[in-house]
């Protein structure tokens, strides 16, 4: 946690700016909350080294010198962060150009240690020799990891503890090599001052969250909170997600200088103690992506906290205020003894199955759950009993199906008792429990009415099993192509269908394994197995989203899904280049009927402003 000069001051920091913002960390009460490191980003040095080969500061910008600057920061009880680059010069906007650390790692690390540096942010511009040291090279012929390993070794040789922030913008999937070299690694290209940057970054983080852990963290880039580029609800979303994903919380706004002071509303976001505690939680587990409702514009992230708690974020991706509902079973919970709604400022006790609240445009419903009961378990405290009739309400069904299994438990063993469940008679014989088949709709408000001599004490529901349909069973048409993947990839099939476009699709007739009681079309929960590694490097500055779309039509009922990245290997050097790493995406699809179901996978909206090619298709599981 801390502050960095770049987002607000770009590559034009100076001594006055650093002094005033460091002082503001203390004066505004941010330091006691954990904001510790003050980092001077690009623009601090000169085009050339001095005669003895060391770096030096720009005396016009830092007249007192860097050792004095470090002393000032340390005198406030803060950490001193410095910036350099793994290339021949630093990433730089404006002038003068700045010399980098390539081939000078040892002497630069010694210099930083001598100045009392506590943190090094290490960029990767002008570093690729094979292409003449361009400003950036998103497709280098060698991995950046070697350059970072050189600086890691140089830092360790100083015997000074220096936090090492790797910043290669996600090139060569650093989650596989950076944890051994540094304390954090940038997952994506730079954050930009527009809200579209938030979902773009989150879509790139999806397959990487389990790489984070104590001492090695995903870096989603510095915060824009307080820079006046987002609305307050957007700032809340930004801060919430960075916090629960365990990204370093590095303020990028002007806290205080000659011309600018941070607003009280933004300051309150940065000082939210609950959210800071989620970021700094001792369990050290990043939240993970759970579900996305593409066509209605919201998505769900959640992760565990210490003390048997959970943090949940439901993001409103639409630019309009509306009520959103969290179905607790979507995060593996049936009941929460307490739900703390952070941005709405309320705490509710004993919440069963679902929680609904107003969420501002581009805002987030951020919840802390405590006293959790696992999904599928309902106890008698949430029933209504009148005479011999007991009603369980707010029963959740993930898929419309007759194939649920329900276990009813009773206090005492029954020798022979008649039990009626939703009008169906059963006999409880010499037992204190009864297992029966159950039909539920895909909804959060199913009801179970039980008539029995004694009321049940609990209800446990097991959802139906799924059937998997591999891509190899589908018939391709148009531009689509079935390809065999490298050994062990495109799991669990080993093949995938690519080039899904408005004129290319894959189809399969899937027979329903049973008849529905009504005979009407119903909704089924489906898991899509897909591959997408369309990484937004250069396109991150404008239209890049890190997503590809896919459409699935069931008997003519078409649903669009926007799929995040699935790649968990190098996009440059691994077999399949990350395009054969499988992701799984859950969605409720309508249109299923008795008999044969015509399922068509494609990208029918690819010609309407979305990416023309869809994600690659590995298979799907239907929960019957």
PDB file of C-alpha atoms in Angstrom, residues 304-587:
ATOM      1  CA  UNK A 304     -12.640 -16.308   1.404  1.00  0.00           C
ATOM      2  CA  UNK A 305     -11.539 -14.225   4.381  1.00  0.00           C
ATOM      3  CA  UNK A 306     -10.116 -15.236   7.728  1.00  0.00           C
ATOM      4  CA  UNK A 307     -12.575 -16.036  10.502  1.00  0.00           C
ATOM      5  CA  UNK A 308     -14.891 -18.113   8.285  1.00  0.00           C
ATOM      6  CA  UNK A 309     -15.994 -15.045   6.347  1.00  0.00           C
ATOM      7  CA  UNK A 310     -16.362 -14.278   2.670  1.00  0.00           C
ATOM      8  CA  UNK A 311     -16.236 -11.101   0.599  1.00  0.00           C
ATOM      9  CA  UNK A 312     -18.532 -10.850  -2.421  1.00  0.00           C
ATOM     10  CA  UNK A 313     -18.662  -8.228  -5.179  1.00  0.00           C
ATOM     11  CA  UNK A 314     -21.590  -7.964  -7.589  1.00  0.00           C
ATOM     12  CA  UNK A 315     -20.592  -5.427 -10.259  1.00  0.00           C
ATOM     13  CA  UNK A 316     -23.171  -3.388 -12.156  1.00  0.00           C
ATOM     14  CA  UNK A 317     -21.616  -3.109 -15.613  1.00  0.00           C
ATOM     15  CA  UNK A 318     -24.492  -1.019 -16.928  1.00  0.00           C
ATOM     16  CA  UNK A 319     -24.457   2.758 -16.732  1.00  0.00           C
ATOM     17  CA  UNK A 320     -27.772   2.959 -14.886  1.00  0.00           C
ATOM     18  CA  UNK A 321     -28.897   2.623 -11.272  1.00  0.00           C
ATOM     19  CA  UNK A 322     -30.828  -0.575 -10.554  1.00  0.00           C
ATOM     20  CA  UNK A 323     -31.540  -3.258  -7.984  1.00  0.00           C
ATOM     21  CA  UNK A 324     -29.394  -6.366  -8.233  1.00  0.00           C
ATOM     22  CA  UNK A 325     -29.820  -9.702  -6.475  1.00  0.00           C
ATOM     23  CA  UNK A 326     -27.051 -11.902  -5.168  1.00  0.00           C
ATOM     24  CA  UNK A 327     -28.099 -15.526  -5.010  1.00  0.00           C
ATOM     25  CA  UNK A 328     -25.947 -16.828  -2.183  1.00  0.00           C
ATOM     26  CA  UNK A 329     -25.650 -20.335  -3.676  1.00  0.00           C
ATOM     27  CA  UNK A 330     -23.723 -18.780  -6.574  1.00  0.00           C
ATOM     28  CA  UNK A 331     -20.873 -18.382  -4.075  1.00  0.00           C
ATOM     29  CA  UNK A 332     -21.501 -21.710  -2.327  1.00  0.00           C
ATOM     30  CA  UNK A 333     -23.601 -20.316   0.542  1.00  0.00           C
ATOM     31  CA  UNK A 334     -27.235 -20.970   1.454  1.00  0.00           C
ATOM     32  CA  UNK A 335     -27.564 -18.760   4.495  1.00  0.00           C
ATOM     33  CA  UNK A 336     -25.447 -16.028   6.057  1.00  0.00           C
ATOM     34  CA  UNK A 337     -25.813 -15.171   9.721  1.00  0.00           C
ATOM     35  CA  UNK A 338     -24.744 -11.653   8.810  1.00  0.00           C
ATOM     36  CA  UNK A 339     -24.478  -9.673   5.584  1.00  0.00           C
ATOM     37  CA  UNK A 340     -22.542  -6.422   5.812  1.00  0.00           C
ATOM     38  CA  UNK A 341     -23.386  -4.214   2.830  1.00  0.00           C
ATOM     39  CA  UNK A 342     -20.358  -1.916   2.647  1.00  0.00           C
ATOM     40  CA  UNK A 343     -21.402   0.844   0.243  1.00  0.00           C
ATOM     41  CA  UNK A 344     -25.047   0.929   1.350  1.00  0.00           C
ATOM     42  CA  UNK A 345     -23.937   1.070   4.989  1.00  0.00           C
ATOM     43  CA  UNK A 346     -26.252  -1.582   6.415  1.00  0.00           C
ATOM     44  CA  UNK A 347     -25.860  -4.969   8.111  1.00  0.00           C
ATOM     45  CA  UNK A 348     -28.593  -7.596   7.878  1.00  0.00           C
ATOM     46  CA  UNK A 349     -28.903 -10.759   9.973  1.00  0.00           C
ATOM     47  CA  UNK A 350     -29.925 -14.267   8.918  1.00  0.00           C
ATOM     48  CA  UNK A 351     -30.129 -13.836   5.162  1.00  0.00           C
ATOM     49  CA  UNK A 352     -31.435 -16.930   3.386  1.00  0.00           C
ATOM     50  CA  UNK A 353     -30.754 -17.704  -0.289  1.00  0.00           C
ATOM     51  CA  UNK A 354     -30.668 -14.164  -1.715  1.00  0.00           C
ATOM     52  CA  UNK A 355     -29.924 -10.519  -0.975  1.00  0.00           C
ATOM     53  CA  UNK A 356     -31.195  -7.592  -3.062  1.00  0.00           C
ATOM     54  CA  UNK A 357     -30.063  -3.963  -2.955  1.00  0.00           C
ATOM     55  CA  UNK A 358     -29.771  -0.846  -5.080  1.00  0.00           C
ATOM     56  CA  UNK A 359     -26.531  -0.560  -7.019  1.00  0.00           C
ATOM     57  CA  UNK A 360     -25.528   2.705  -8.666  1.00  0.00           C
ATOM     58  CA  UNK A 361     -24.501   2.946 -12.319  1.00  0.00           C
ATOM     59  CA  UNK A 362     -21.132   1.153 -12.696  1.00  0.00           C
ATOM     60  CA  UNK A 363     -21.234   0.602  -8.951  1.00  0.00           C
ATOM     61  CA  UNK A 364     -20.699  -2.543  -6.915  1.00  0.00           C
ATOM     62  CA  UNK A 365     -22.669  -4.385  -4.279  1.00  0.00           C
ATOM     63  CA  UNK A 366     -19.827  -5.244  -1.901  1.00  0.00           C
ATOM     64  CA  UNK A 367     -20.778  -7.671   0.863  1.00  0.00           C
ATOM     65  CA  UNK A 368     -19.051  -9.341   3.776  1.00  0.00           C
ATOM     66  CA  UNK A 369     -20.708 -12.629   4.697  1.00  0.00           C
ATOM     67  CA  UNK A 370     -20.357 -14.220   8.119  1.00  0.00           C
ATOM     68  CA  UNK A 371     -21.844 -17.236   9.898  1.00  0.00           C
ATOM     69  CA  UNK A 372     -22.239 -19.092   6.617  1.00  0.00           C
ATOM     70  CA  UNK A 373     -24.182 -22.288   5.940  1.00  0.00           C
ATOM     71  CA  UNK A 374     -23.198 -24.287   2.855  1.00  0.00           C
ATOM     72  CA  UNK A 375     -25.412 -24.177  -0.205  1.00  0.00           C
ATOM     73  CA  UNK A 376     -28.182 -26.762  -0.288  1.00  0.00           C
ATOM     74  CA  UNK A 377     -28.750 -26.985   3.475  1.00  0.00           C
ATOM     75  CA  UNK A 378     -31.915 -25.556   5.071  1.00  0.00           C
ATOM     76  CA  UNK A 379     -32.687 -25.896   8.773  1.00  0.00           C
ATOM     77  CA  UNK A 380     -35.976 -25.607  10.624  1.00  0.00           C
ATOM     78  CA  UNK A 381     -35.321 -22.027  11.710  1.00  0.00           C
ATOM     79  CA  UNK A 382     -36.328 -20.909   8.239  1.00  0.00           C
ATOM     80  CA  UNK A 383     -39.550 -22.872   8.035  1.00  0.00           C
ATOM     81  CA  UNK A 384     -43.162 -22.149   8.821  1.00  0.00           C
ATOM     82  CA  UNK A 385     -45.047 -24.962  10.585  1.00  0.00           C
ATOM     83  CA  UNK A 386     -48.823 -25.019  10.997  1.00  0.00           C
ATOM     84  CA  UNK A 387     -50.198 -28.211  12.511  1.00  0.00           C
ATOM     85  CA  UNK A 388     -48.567 -31.078  10.616  1.00  0.00           C
ATOM     86  CA  UNK A 389     -47.588 -28.921   7.608  1.00  0.00           C
ATOM     87  CA  UNK A 390     -44.091 -27.478   7.322  1.00  0.00           C
ATOM     88  CA  UNK A 391     -43.099 -25.095   4.522  1.00  0.00           C
ATOM     89  CA  UNK A 392     -39.545 -24.516   3.362  1.00  0.00           C
ATOM     90  CA  UNK A 393     -39.358 -21.328   1.303  1.00  0.00           C
ATOM     91  CA  UNK A 394     -36.680 -19.575  -0.753  1.00  0.00           C
ATOM     92  CA  UNK A 395     -35.299 -22.853  -2.056  1.00  0.00           C
ATOM     93  CA  UNK A 396     -32.709 -22.294  -4.748  1.00  0.00           C
ATOM     94  CA  UNK A 397     -32.573 -24.158  -8.020  1.00  0.00           C
ATOM     95  CA  UNK A 398     -29.598 -23.610 -10.303  1.00  0.00           C
ATOM     96  CA  UNK A 399     -31.282 -25.442 -13.188  1.00  0.00           C
ATOM     97  CA  UNK A 400     -34.852 -26.449 -13.978  1.00  0.00           C
ATOM     98  CA  UNK A 401     -34.892 -30.180 -13.354  1.00  0.00           C
ATOM     99  CA  UNK A 402     -36.737 -33.162 -11.926  1.00  0.00           C
ATOM    100  CA  UNK A 403     -33.440 -34.717 -10.916  1.00  0.00           C
ATOM    101  CA  UNK A 404     -32.679 -33.006  -7.634  1.00  0.00           C
ATOM    102  CA  UNK A 405     -32.379 -35.186  -4.552  1.00  0.00           C
ATOM    103  CA  UNK A 406     -33.779 -34.051  -1.210  1.00  0.00           C
ATOM    104  CA  UNK A 407     -32.833 -35.461   2.191  1.00  0.00           C
ATOM    105  CA  UNK A 408     -35.399 -34.731   4.906  1.00  0.00           C
ATOM    106  CA  UNK A 409     -34.172 -35.260   8.472  1.00  0.00           C
ATOM    107  CA  UNK A 410     -36.385 -35.706  11.521  1.00  0.00           C
ATOM    108  CA  UNK A 411     -35.558 -35.511  15.211  1.00  0.00           C
ATOM    109  CA  UNK A 412     -36.655 -39.030  16.058  1.00  0.00           C
ATOM    110  CA  UNK A 413     -36.696 -42.319  14.204  1.00  0.00           C
ATOM    111  CA  UNK A 414     -40.111 -43.072  12.718  1.00  0.00           C
ATOM    112  CA  UNK A 415     -41.286 -46.700  12.653  1.00  0.00           C
ATOM    113  CA  UNK A 416     -43.883 -46.067   9.975  1.00  0.00           C
ATOM    114  CA  UNK A 417     -44.971 -42.565   9.090  1.00  0.00           C
ATOM    115  CA  UNK A 418     -46.683 -41.035   6.105  1.00  0.00           C
ATOM    116  CA  UNK A 419     -44.899 -38.032   4.631  1.00  0.00           C
ATOM    117  CA  UNK A 420     -46.345 -35.935   1.819  1.00  0.00           C
ATOM    118  CA  UNK A 421     -43.954 -33.654  -0.091  1.00  0.00           C
ATOM    119  CA  UNK A 422     -45.487 -31.188  -2.541  1.00  0.00           C
ATOM    120  CA  UNK A 423     -48.458 -33.523  -2.897  1.00  0.00           C
ATOM    121  CA  UNK A 424     -46.408 -36.690  -3.409  1.00  0.00           C
ATOM    122  CA  UNK A 425     -46.819 -39.416  -0.711  1.00  0.00           C
ATOM    123  CA  UNK A 426     -43.894 -41.291   0.828  1.00  0.00           C
ATOM    124  CA  UNK A 427     -43.482 -43.637   3.783  1.00  0.00           C
ATOM    125  CA  UNK A 428     -40.791 -43.159   6.410  1.00  0.00           C
ATOM    126  CA  UNK A 429     -39.980 -46.619   7.742  1.00  0.00           C
ATOM    127  CA  UNK A 430     -37.741 -47.250  10.757  1.00  0.00           C
ATOM    128  CA  UNK A 431     -35.617 -44.202  10.001  1.00  0.00           C
ATOM    129  CA  UNK A 432     -35.090 -40.583  10.966  1.00  0.00           C
ATOM    130  CA  UNK A 433     -34.466 -39.461   7.384  1.00  0.00           C
ATOM    131  CA  UNK A 434     -36.085 -39.712   3.993  1.00  0.00           C
ATOM    132  CA  UNK A 435     -34.461 -39.280   0.590  1.00  0.00           C
ATOM    133  CA  UNK A 436     -36.747 -38.370  -2.285  1.00  0.00           C
ATOM    134  CA  UNK A 437     -36.518 -37.043  -5.862  1.00  0.00           C
ATOM    135  CA  UNK A 438     -37.364 -33.383  -6.236  1.00  0.00           C
ATOM    136  CA  UNK A 439     -38.311 -31.014  -9.034  1.00  0.00           C
ATOM    137  CA  UNK A 440     -37.126 -27.395  -8.878  1.00  0.00           C
ATOM    138  CA  UNK A 441     -37.200 -24.449 -11.218  1.00  0.00           C
ATOM    139  CA  UNK A 442     -34.114 -22.381 -11.950  1.00  0.00           C
ATOM    140  CA  UNK A 443     -35.059 -19.743  -9.394  1.00  0.00           C
ATOM    141  CA  UNK A 444     -34.409 -18.580  -5.833  1.00  0.00           C
ATOM    142  CA  UNK A 445     -38.014 -18.868  -4.604  1.00  0.00           C
ATOM    143  CA  UNK A 446     -38.998 -22.523  -4.892  1.00  0.00           C
ATOM    144  CA  UNK A 447     -41.219 -23.866  -2.097  1.00  0.00           C
ATOM    145  CA  UNK A 448     -41.360 -27.284  -0.446  1.00  0.00           C
ATOM    146  CA  UNK A 449     -44.505 -28.174   1.539  1.00  0.00           C
ATOM    147  CA  UNK A 450     -44.225 -31.205   3.814  1.00  0.00           C
ATOM    148  CA  UNK A 451     -46.984 -32.889   5.771  1.00  0.00           C
ATOM    149  CA  UNK A 452     -45.700 -35.262   8.461  1.00  0.00           C
ATOM    150  CA  UNK A 453     -46.521 -36.370  12.023  1.00  0.00           C
ATOM    151  CA  UNK A 454     -43.453 -34.501  13.299  1.00  0.00           C
ATOM    152  CA  UNK A 455     -41.826 -31.561  11.522  1.00  0.00           C
ATOM    153  CA  UNK A 456     -38.517 -32.102   9.740  1.00  0.00           C
ATOM    154  CA  UNK A 457     -35.450 -30.561  11.369  1.00  0.00           C
ATOM    155  CA  UNK A 458     -33.553 -29.952   8.161  1.00  0.00           C
ATOM    156  CA  UNK A 459     -33.550 -30.271   4.400  1.00  0.00           C
ATOM    157  CA  UNK A 460     -30.479 -31.024   2.275  1.00  0.00           C
ATOM    158  CA  UNK A 461     -30.719 -30.706  -1.493  1.00  0.00           C
ATOM    159  CA  UNK A 462     -28.280 -32.221  -3.976  1.00  0.00           C
ATOM    160  CA  UNK A 463     -28.386 -30.758  -7.495  1.00  0.00           C
ATOM    161  CA  UNK A 464     -28.581 -32.965 -10.583  1.00  0.00           C
ATOM    162  CA  UNK A 465     -25.499 -34.325 -12.294  1.00  0.00           C
ATOM    163  CA  UNK A 466     -24.336 -32.970 -15.620  1.00  0.00           C
ATOM    164  CA  UNK A 467     -23.692 -34.592 -18.971  1.00  0.00           C
ATOM    165  CA  UNK A 468     -20.701 -33.409 -20.972  1.00  0.00           C
ATOM    166  CA  UNK A 469     -20.874 -32.969 -24.751  1.00  0.00           C
ATOM    167  CA  UNK A 470     -17.426 -32.598 -26.339  1.00  0.00           C
ATOM    168  CA  UNK A 471     -16.625 -30.434 -29.327  1.00  0.00           C
ATOM    169  CA  UNK A 472     -15.771 -33.592 -31.245  1.00  0.00           C
ATOM    170  CA  UNK A 473     -19.485 -34.526 -31.220  1.00  0.00           C
ATOM    171  CA  UNK A 474     -20.535 -31.283 -32.892  1.00  0.00           C
ATOM    172  CA  UNK A 475     -20.909 -30.801 -36.645  1.00  0.00           C
ATOM    173  CA  UNK A 476     -19.004 -27.785 -37.965  1.00  0.00           C
ATOM    174  CA  UNK A 477     -20.232 -25.551 -40.763  1.00  0.00           C
ATOM    175  CA  UNK A 478     -19.090 -22.444 -42.602  1.00  0.00           C
ATOM    176  CA  UNK A 479     -15.831 -20.952 -41.330  1.00  0.00           C
ATOM    177  CA  UNK A 480     -15.628 -23.064 -38.165  1.00  0.00           C
ATOM    178  CA  UNK A 481     -12.890 -25.707 -37.879  1.00  0.00           C
ATOM    179  CA  UNK A 482     -12.316 -28.612 -35.476  1.00  0.00           C
ATOM    180  CA  UNK A 483      -8.630 -28.841 -34.521  1.00  0.00           C
ATOM    181  CA  UNK A 484      -6.589 -31.204 -32.374  1.00  0.00           C
ATOM    182  CA  UNK A 485      -4.705 -29.522 -29.534  1.00  0.00           C
ATOM    183  CA  UNK A 486      -1.290 -30.234 -28.059  1.00  0.00           C
ATOM    184  CA  UNK A 487      -1.101 -33.175 -25.666  1.00  0.00           C
ATOM    185  CA  UNK A 488      -2.760 -32.394 -22.351  1.00  0.00           C
ATOM    186  CA  UNK A 489      -4.402 -29.178 -23.553  1.00  0.00           C
ATOM    187  CA  UNK A 490      -7.952 -28.195 -24.495  1.00  0.00           C
ATOM    188  CA  UNK A 491      -9.034 -30.224 -21.480  1.00  0.00           C
ATOM    189  CA  UNK A 492     -10.982 -32.430 -21.097  1.00  0.00           C
ATOM    190  CA  UNK A 493     -11.346 -33.122 -24.825  1.00  0.00           C
ATOM    191  CA  UNK A 494      -8.002 -32.533 -26.504  1.00  0.00           C
ATOM    192  CA  UNK A 495      -9.722 -30.751 -29.396  1.00  0.00           C
ATOM    193  CA  UNK A 496     -11.580 -27.500 -29.965  1.00  0.00           C
ATOM    194  CA  UNK A 497     -13.677 -25.741 -32.569  1.00  0.00           C
ATOM    195  CA  UNK A 498     -12.327 -22.373 -33.707  1.00  0.00           C
ATOM    196  CA  UNK A 499     -13.227 -19.670 -36.211  1.00  0.00           C
ATOM    197  CA  UNK A 500     -16.759 -19.314 -34.858  1.00  0.00           C
ATOM    198  CA  UNK A 501     -18.158 -16.331 -36.741  1.00  0.00           C
ATOM    199  CA  UNK A 502     -21.517 -15.006 -37.981  1.00  0.00           C
ATOM    200  CA  UNK A 503     -21.110 -17.528 -40.817  1.00  0.00           C
ATOM    201  CA  UNK A 504     -19.382 -20.334 -38.932  1.00  0.00           C
ATOM    202  CA  UNK A 505     -20.957 -22.509 -36.252  1.00  0.00           C
ATOM    203  CA  UNK A 506     -21.091 -25.939 -34.663  1.00  0.00           C
ATOM    204  CA  UNK A 507     -24.292 -27.885 -34.014  1.00  0.00           C
ATOM    205  CA  UNK A 508     -25.458 -30.963 -32.156  1.00  0.00           C
ATOM    206  CA  UNK A 509     -28.825 -32.564 -31.539  1.00  0.00           C
ATOM    207  CA  UNK A 510     -29.011 -33.349 -27.820  1.00  0.00           C
ATOM    208  CA  UNK A 511     -31.870 -35.593 -26.652  1.00  0.00           C
ATOM    209  CA  UNK A 512     -33.414 -34.728 -23.310  1.00  0.00           C
ATOM    210  CA  UNK A 513     -32.934 -37.693 -20.943  1.00  0.00           C
ATOM    211  CA  UNK A 514     -36.460 -37.298 -19.511  1.00  0.00           C
ATOM    212  CA  UNK A 515     -39.737 -35.552 -20.123  1.00  0.00           C
ATOM    213  CA  UNK A 516     -40.581 -32.366 -18.252  1.00  0.00           C
ATOM    214  CA  UNK A 517     -43.781 -32.439 -16.245  1.00  0.00           C
ATOM    215  CA  UNK A 518     -45.200 -29.481 -18.139  1.00  0.00           C
ATOM    216  CA  UNK A 519     -43.797 -30.223 -21.572  1.00  0.00           C
ATOM    217  CA  UNK A 520     -42.874 -26.545 -21.918  1.00  0.00           C
ATOM    218  CA  UNK A 521     -39.466 -25.101 -22.748  1.00  0.00           C
ATOM    219  CA  UNK A 522     -37.308 -24.658 -19.639  1.00  0.00           C
ATOM    220  CA  UNK A 523     -33.956 -23.166 -18.619  1.00  0.00           C
ATOM    221  CA  UNK A 524     -30.916 -25.326 -17.893  1.00  0.00           C
ATOM    222  CA  UNK A 525     -27.661 -24.400 -16.218  1.00  0.00           C
ATOM    223  CA  UNK A 526     -24.812 -25.065 -18.628  1.00  0.00           C
ATOM    224  CA  UNK A 527     -21.044 -24.861 -18.255  1.00  0.00           C
ATOM    225  CA  UNK A 528     -19.205 -23.788 -21.400  1.00  0.00           C
ATOM    226  CA  UNK A 529     -15.647 -25.047 -21.823  1.00  0.00           C
ATOM    227  CA  UNK A 530     -13.802 -22.492 -23.938  1.00  0.00           C
ATOM    228  CA  UNK A 531     -10.402 -21.109 -24.921  1.00  0.00           C
ATOM    229  CA  UNK A 532      -9.698 -17.381 -25.261  1.00  0.00           C
ATOM    230  CA  UNK A 533      -6.307 -15.706 -25.193  1.00  0.00           C
ATOM    231  CA  UNK A 534      -7.139 -12.521 -27.136  1.00  0.00           C
ATOM    232  CA  UNK A 535      -4.961 -10.355 -24.877  1.00  0.00           C
ATOM    233  CA  UNK A 536      -5.437  -6.603 -25.105  1.00  0.00           C
ATOM    234  CA  UNK A 537      -1.886  -5.283 -25.258  1.00  0.00           C
ATOM    235  CA  UNK A 538      -1.775  -2.553 -27.897  1.00  0.00           C
ATOM    236  CA  UNK A 539      -5.585  -2.409 -28.052  1.00  0.00           C
ATOM    237  CA  UNK A 540      -5.792  -1.725 -24.307  1.00  0.00           C
ATOM    238  CA  UNK A 541      -5.507   1.993 -25.019  1.00  0.00           C
ATOM    239  CA  UNK A 542      -8.804   2.070 -26.897  1.00  0.00           C
ATOM    240  CA  UNK A 543     -11.200  -0.801 -27.651  1.00  0.00           C
ATOM    241  CA  UNK A 544      -9.460  -3.822 -26.136  1.00  0.00           C
ATOM    242  CA  UNK A 545     -11.548  -5.835 -23.677  1.00  0.00           C
ATOM    243  CA  UNK A 546      -9.673  -9.154 -23.200  1.00  0.00           C
ATOM    244  CA  UNK A 547     -12.909 -10.912 -24.159  1.00  0.00           C
ATOM    245  CA  UNK A 548     -14.423 -12.831 -27.005  1.00  0.00           C
ATOM    246  CA  UNK A 549     -18.106 -13.484 -27.488  1.00  0.00           C
ATOM    247  CA  UNK A 550     -19.967 -16.694 -28.155  1.00  0.00           C
ATOM    248  CA  UNK A 551     -23.615 -17.434 -28.820  1.00  0.00           C
ATOM    249  CA  UNK A 552     -25.443 -20.622 -27.962  1.00  0.00           C
ATOM    250  CA  UNK A 553     -28.874 -21.229 -29.452  1.00  0.00           C
ATOM    251  CA  UNK A 554     -31.112 -23.942 -28.013  1.00  0.00           C
ATOM    252  CA  UNK A 555     -34.025 -24.643 -30.313  1.00  0.00           C
ATOM    253  CA  UNK A 556     -33.699 -21.124 -31.680  1.00  0.00           C
ATOM    254  CA  UNK A 557     -33.433 -19.375 -28.287  1.00  0.00           C
ATOM    255  CA  UNK A 558     -30.098 -17.533 -28.557  1.00  0.00           C
ATOM    256  CA  UNK A 559     -27.978 -16.435 -25.590  1.00  0.00           C
ATOM    257  CA  UNK A 560     -24.807 -14.377 -25.910  1.00  0.00           C
ATOM    258  CA  UNK A 561     -21.922 -14.783 -23.491  1.00  0.00           C
ATOM    259  CA  UNK A 562     -18.867 -12.549 -23.206  1.00  0.00           C
ATOM    260  CA  UNK A 563     -15.987 -14.801 -22.222  1.00  0.00           C
ATOM    261  CA  UNK A 564     -12.880 -13.573 -20.349  1.00  0.00           C
ATOM    262  CA  UNK A 565      -9.346 -14.784 -20.930  1.00  0.00           C
ATOM    263  CA  UNK A 566      -8.646 -18.420 -20.144  1.00  0.00           C
ATOM    264  CA  UNK A 567      -4.902 -18.520 -20.903  1.00  0.00           C
ATOM    265  CA  UNK A 568      -2.680 -19.746 -18.081  1.00  0.00           C
ATOM    266  CA  UNK A 569       0.559 -20.079 -20.037  1.00  0.00           C
ATOM    267  CA  UNK A 570       2.858 -17.924 -22.135  1.00  0.00           C
ATOM    268  CA  UNK A 571       1.215 -16.279 -25.118  1.00  0.00           C
ATOM    269  CA  UNK A 572       4.668 -16.238 -26.743  1.00  0.00           C
ATOM    270  CA  UNK A 573       6.496 -19.489 -26.036  1.00  0.00           C
ATOM    271  CA  UNK A 574       4.137 -22.170 -24.687  1.00  0.00           C
ATOM    272  CA  UNK A 575       2.500 -24.950 -26.751  1.00  0.00           C
ATOM    273  CA  UNK A 576      -0.761 -23.461 -27.973  1.00  0.00           C
ATOM    274  CA  UNK A 577       0.313 -19.945 -26.890  1.00  0.00           C
ATOM    275  CA  UNK A 578      -2.368 -19.940 -24.194  1.00  0.00           C
ATOM    276  CA  UNK A 579      -5.073 -20.577 -26.794  1.00  0.00           C
ATOM    277  CA  UNK A 580      -5.403 -24.195 -25.660  1.00  0.00           C
ATOM    278  CA  UNK A 581      -5.909 -23.467 -21.951  1.00  0.00           C
ATOM    279  CA  UNK A 582      -9.514 -24.233 -21.040  1.00  0.00           C
ATOM    280  CA  UNK A 583     -11.780 -21.943 -19.042  1.00  0.00           C
ATOM    281  CA  UNK A 584     -15.230 -22.785 -17.714  1.00  0.00           C
ATOM    282  CA  UNK A 585     -18.134 -20.309 -17.830  1.00  0.00           C
ATOM    283  CA  UNK A 586     -21.538 -20.971 -16.259  1.00  0.00           C
ATOM    284  CA  UNK A 587     -24.733 -19.648 -17.841  1.00  0.00           C
TER     285      UNK A 587
END
